[in-house]
């Protein structure tokens, strides 16, 4: 099942220690998984999901792909790149009105040949179906949900657990905790399924990025829905309930995409200690959450901690003035 994909990235992504940060926090050994290095037009976690989604589109004869998101959506940028590679026509429905200058992900999506449509308002929910009727009328379109988060996309993170397990086996390493940014839920759903399927024991600490729910569903409910579909598809015997899905909601007080001192601090600490760039929307927020856990000594002493870097670099450039004050 998990071999049924269209190759878009370079895998395995590197897994390596963060030695300087581990010295700063001597109670812990800190590692990073570099999904910012998947290779697809500056990388990120959507590459893994798109390998399964694009395969599904091609296998079912689609020539046109639709997806939606914020103007600085990493998902939209990687979808544009994936479609370019696979020879599919890509339409992106993005929030807001067209800016005078394109920057960050929006600029890259444009360069990658996507046709970009602006909703004209900042409503979080985008009715992709209404665009479906207006653009390329009568043609079949493959619609990818926000963030590529459905069971097909989540398979990318089921397979990522297999990849991680192989790396850990080779390094004779156990990871006690995995921190990552959770937003539309596909990454988390895939990781939950992968940990069960490949019997890897570790604790997930997903940091919730968004303040609001999406499409009327709490994030936990959205994740549970994907996980339930996954247990059927992958023949996993375990029954999941909402109590099995945890998300940490201590760091999402500012709305989605709002840069605060938390993200600035996290971006700065990772950059000056390890020479690694985080992003202002997702990984900056998630890594701030992880730093708080380390400072407050909330984790078992001597434990091995992994930060799963999910990408987002291009968005830095759209936050130039907010980041100048670091
Ligand atoms: C989309 C995204 C996430 C969140 O992944 P979900 O599967 O939507 O929860 C995290 N980090 C970055 C950089 C992203 O682009």
PDB file of N, CA and C and ligand atoms in Angstrom, residues 44-46 49 72-75 77-78 146-149 157 180-189 209 219 223 256 279 281-283 308-313, ligand 1:
ATOM      1  N   UNK A  44       9.654  20.461   2.497  1.00  0.00           N
ATOM      2  CA  UNK A  44       8.603  20.563   3.505  1.00  0.00           C
ATOM      3  C   UNK A  44       7.779  19.294   3.599  1.00  0.00           C
ATOM      4  N   UNK A  45       6.912  19.271   4.612  1.00  0.00           N
ATOM      5  CA  UNK A  45       6.183  18.019   4.893  1.00  0.00           C
ATOM      6  C   UNK A  45       5.156  17.657   3.816  1.00  0.00           C
ATOM      7  N   UNK A  46       4.711  18.639   3.020  1.00  0.00           N
ATOM      8  CA  UNK A  46       3.689  18.318   2.012  1.00  0.00           C
ATOM      9  C   UNK A  46       4.250  17.430   0.900  1.00  0.00           C
ATOM     10  N   UNK A  49       3.180  13.866   1.493  1.00  0.00           N
ATOM     11  CA  UNK A  49       1.746  13.655   1.235  1.00  0.00           C
ATOM     12  C   UNK A  49       1.468  13.662  -0.262  1.00  0.00           C
ATOM     13  N   UNK A  72       0.629  32.423   1.823  1.00  0.00           N
ATOM     14  CA  UNK A  72       1.964  31.882   2.136  1.00  0.00           C
ATOM     15  C   UNK A  72       1.913  30.372   2.385  1.00  0.00           C
ATOM     16  N   UNK A  73       0.984  29.690   1.736  1.00  0.00           N
ATOM     17  CA  UNK A  73       0.850  28.248   1.944  1.00  0.00           C
ATOM     18  C   UNK A  73       2.025  27.467   1.354  1.00  0.00           C
ATOM     19  N   UNK A  74       2.693  26.718   2.240  1.00  0.00           N
ATOM     20  CA  UNK A  74       3.757  25.816   1.775  1.00  0.00           C
ATOM     21  C   UNK A  74       3.156  24.665   0.984  1.00  0.00           C
ATOM     22  N   UNK A  75       1.949  24.286   1.398  1.00  0.00           N
ATOM     23  CA  UNK A  75       1.247  23.204   0.698  1.00  0.00           C
ATOM     24  C   UNK A  75       0.973  23.588  -0.757  1.00  0.00           C
ATOM     25  N   UNK A  77       2.590  25.803  -2.586  1.00  0.00           N
ATOM     26  CA  UNK A  77       3.873  25.873  -3.322  1.00  0.00           C
ATOM     27  C   UNK A  77       4.367  24.465  -3.700  1.00  0.00           C
ATOM     28  N   UNK A  78       4.289  23.526  -2.769  1.00  0.00           N
ATOM     29  CA  UNK A  78       4.765  22.178  -3.093  1.00  0.00           C
ATOM     30  C   UNK A  78       3.825  21.469  -4.074  1.00  0.00           C
ATOM     31  N   UNK A 146      -7.220  21.204   2.052  1.00  0.00           N
ATOM     32  CA  UNK A 146      -6.233  22.026   2.769  1.00  0.00           C
ATOM     33  C   UNK A 146      -5.108  21.152   3.310  1.00  0.00           C
ATOM     34  N   UNK A 147      -3.894  21.547   3.049  1.00  0.00           N
ATOM     35  CA  UNK A 147      -2.750  20.861   3.649  1.00  0.00           C
ATOM     36  C   UNK A 147      -2.579  19.431   3.162  1.00  0.00           C
ATOM     37  N   UNK A 148      -3.341  19.030   2.155  1.00  0.00           N
ATOM     38  CA  UNK A 148      -3.240  17.639   1.670  1.00  0.00           C
ATOM     39  C   UNK A 148      -3.637  16.631   2.729  1.00  0.00           C
ATOM     40  N   UNK A 149      -4.510  17.087   3.660  1.00  0.00           N
ATOM     41  CA  UNK A 149      -4.821  16.226   4.798  1.00  0.00           C
ATOM     42  C   UNK A 149      -6.085  15.400   4.599  1.00  0.00           C
ATOM     43  N   UNK A 157       3.076  10.165   5.814  1.00  0.00           N
ATOM     44  CA  UNK A 157       3.646  10.151   7.172  1.00  0.00           C
ATOM     45  C   UNK A 157       3.579   8.780   7.827  1.00  0.00           C
ATOM     46  N   UNK A 180       6.344  18.348  16.917  1.00  0.00           N
ATOM     47  CA  UNK A 180       6.135  18.840  15.552  1.00  0.00           C
ATOM     48  C   UNK A 180       4.917  19.769  15.534  1.00  0.00           C
ATOM     49  N   UNK A 181       4.780  20.506  14.433  1.00  0.00           N
ATOM     50  CA  UNK A 181       3.659  21.428  14.258  1.00  0.00           C
ATOM     51  C   UNK A 181       2.475  20.688  13.662  1.00  0.00           C
ATOM     52  N   UNK A 182       1.292  20.846  14.265  1.00  0.00           N
ATOM     53  CA  UNK A 182       0.089  20.200  13.741  1.00  0.00           C
ATOM     54  C   UNK A 182      -0.934  21.262  13.370  1.00  0.00           C
ATOM     55  N   UNK A 183      -1.385  21.208  12.113  1.00  0.00           N
ATOM     56  CA  UNK A 183      -2.300  22.267  11.658  1.00  0.00           C
ATOM     57  C   UNK A 183      -3.536  21.696  10.982  1.00  0.00           C
ATOM     58  N   UNK A 184      -3.384  21.065   9.820  1.00  0.00           N
ATOM     59  CA  UNK A 184      -4.569  20.457   9.197  1.00  0.00           C
ATOM     60  C   UNK A 184      -4.671  18.979   9.568  1.00  0.00           C
ATOM     61  N   UNK A 185      -3.676  18.444  10.244  1.00  0.00           N
ATOM     62  CA  UNK A 185      -3.814  17.144  10.903  1.00  0.00           C
ATOM     63  C   UNK A 185      -3.311  15.925  10.147  1.00  0.00           C
ATOM     64  N   UNK A 186      -3.017  16.068   8.873  1.00  0.00           N
ATOM     65  CA  UNK A 186      -2.593  14.899   8.096  1.00  0.00           C
ATOM     66  C   UNK A 186      -1.259  14.318   8.561  1.00  0.00           C
ATOM     67  N   UNK A 187      -0.351  15.206   8.938  1.00  0.00           N
ATOM     68  CA  UNK A 187       0.949  14.742   9.430  1.00  0.00           C
ATOM     69  C   UNK A 187       0.753  13.934  10.706  1.00  0.00           C
ATOM     70  N   UNK A 188      -0.027  14.492  11.624  1.00  0.00           N
ATOM     71  CA  UNK A 188      -0.246  13.808  12.897  1.00  0.00           C
ATOM     72  C   UNK A 188      -0.972  12.482  12.696  1.00  0.00           C
ATOM     73  N   UNK A 189      -2.000  12.471  11.853  1.00  0.00           N
ATOM     74  CA  UNK A 189      -2.746  11.230  11.609  1.00  0.00           C
ATOM     75  C   UNK A 189      -1.818  10.161  11.041  1.00  0.00           C
ATOM     76  N   UNK A 209      -1.069  24.704  15.884  1.00  0.00           N
ATOM     77  CA  UNK A 209      -0.686  26.001  15.319  1.00  0.00           C
ATOM     78  C   UNK A 209      -1.866  26.962  15.249  1.00  0.00           C
ATOM     79  N   UNK A 219      -9.542  20.066  15.716  1.00  0.00           N
ATOM     80  CA  UNK A 219      -8.412  19.355  15.108  1.00  0.00           C
ATOM     81  C   UNK A 219      -8.403  17.868  15.497  1.00  0.00           C
ATOM     82  N   UNK A 223      -8.448  14.725  12.912  1.00  0.00           N
ATOM     83  CA  UNK A 223      -7.382  13.709  12.914  1.00  0.00           C
ATOM     84  C   UNK A 223      -7.982  12.320  13.130  1.00  0.00           C
ATOM     85  N   UNK A 256      -3.470  32.086  13.488  1.00  0.00           N
ATOM     86  CA  UNK A 256      -2.634  31.476  12.455  1.00  0.00           C
ATOM     87  C   UNK A 256      -1.861  32.555  11.694  1.00  0.00           C
ATOM     88  N   UNK A 279      10.566  28.432  10.312  1.00  0.00           N
ATOM     89  CA  UNK A 279       9.652  29.357   9.630  1.00  0.00           C
ATOM     90  C   UNK A 279       8.773  30.080  10.643  1.00  0.00           C
ATOM     91  N   UNK A 281       5.484  30.604  10.746  1.00  0.00           N
ATOM     92  CA  UNK A 281       4.097  30.176  10.961  1.00  0.00           C
ATOM     93  C   UNK A 281       4.008  28.849  11.736  1.00  0.00           C
ATOM     94  N   UNK A 282       4.764  27.869  11.306  1.00  0.00           N
ATOM     95  CA  UNK A 282       4.620  26.512  11.866  1.00  0.00           C
ATOM     96  C   UNK A 282       5.782  26.114  12.781  1.00  0.00           C
ATOM     97  N   UNK A 283       6.972  25.961  12.182  1.00  0.00           N
ATOM     98  CA  UNK A 283       8.069  25.368  12.964  1.00  0.00           C
ATOM     99  C   UNK A 283       8.571  26.316  14.041  1.00  0.00           C
ATOM    100  N   UNK A 308      10.728  17.368  14.723  1.00  0.00           N
ATOM    101  CA  UNK A 308      10.502  17.017  13.317  1.00  0.00           C
ATOM    102  C   UNK A 308      10.285  18.327  12.549  1.00  0.00           C
ATOM    103  N   UNK A 309      11.316  18.736  11.818  1.00  0.00           N
ATOM    104  CA  UNK A 309      11.251  20.001  11.066  1.00  0.00           C
ATOM    105  C   UNK A 309      10.403  19.769   9.816  1.00  0.00           C
ATOM    106  N   UNK A 310       9.298  20.506   9.713  1.00  0.00           N
ATOM    107  CA  UNK A 310       8.351  20.262   8.615  1.00  0.00           C
ATOM    108  C   UNK A 310       8.484  21.281   7.480  1.00  0.00           C
ATOM    109  N   UNK A 311       9.496  22.154   7.534  1.00  0.00           N
ATOM    110  CA  UNK A 311       9.752  23.047   6.388  1.00  0.00           C
ATOM    111  C   UNK A 311       9.253  24.463   6.582  1.00  0.00           C
ATOM    112  N   UNK A 312       8.940  25.136   5.476  1.00  0.00           N
ATOM    113  CA  UNK A 312       8.337  26.466   5.551  1.00  0.00           C
ATOM    114  C   UNK A 312       9.257  27.632   5.291  1.00  0.00           C
ATOM    115  N   UNK A 313      10.507  27.336   4.927  1.00  0.00           N
ATOM    116  CA  UNK A 313      11.494  28.399   4.740  1.00  0.00           C
ATOM    117  C   UNK A 313      11.014  29.606   3.921  1.00  0.00           C
TER     118      UNK A 313
HETATM  119  C1  LIG B   1       1.442  22.254   6.535  1.00  0.00           C
HETATM  120  C2  LIG B   1       2.572  22.442   7.450  1.00  0.00           C
HETATM  121  C3  LIG B   1       2.545  21.894   8.746  1.00  0.00           C
HETATM  122  C4  LIG B   1       1.356  21.195   9.327  1.00  0.00           C
HETATM  123  O1  LIG B   1       1.111  19.925   8.787  1.00  0.00           O
HETATM  124  P1  LIG B   1      -0.390  19.366   8.830  1.00  0.00           P
HETATM  125  O2  LIG B   1      -0.287  18.037   8.212  1.00  0.00           O
HETATM  126  O3  LIG B   1      -1.215  20.345   8.055  1.00  0.00           O
HETATM  127  O4  LIG B   1      -0.842  19.314  10.241  1.00  0.00           O
HETATM  128  C5  LIG B   1       3.671  22.045   9.544  1.00  0.00           C
HETATM  129  N1  LIG B   1       4.740  22.724   9.101  1.00  0.00           N
HETATM  130  C6  LIG B   1       4.800  23.280   7.877  1.00  0.00           C
HETATM  131  C7  LIG B   1       6.014  24.042   7.489  1.00  0.00           C
HETATM  132  C8  LIG B   1       3.712  23.159   7.009  1.00  0.00           C
HETATM  133  O5  LIG B   1       3.778  23.716   5.800  1.00  0.00           O
END
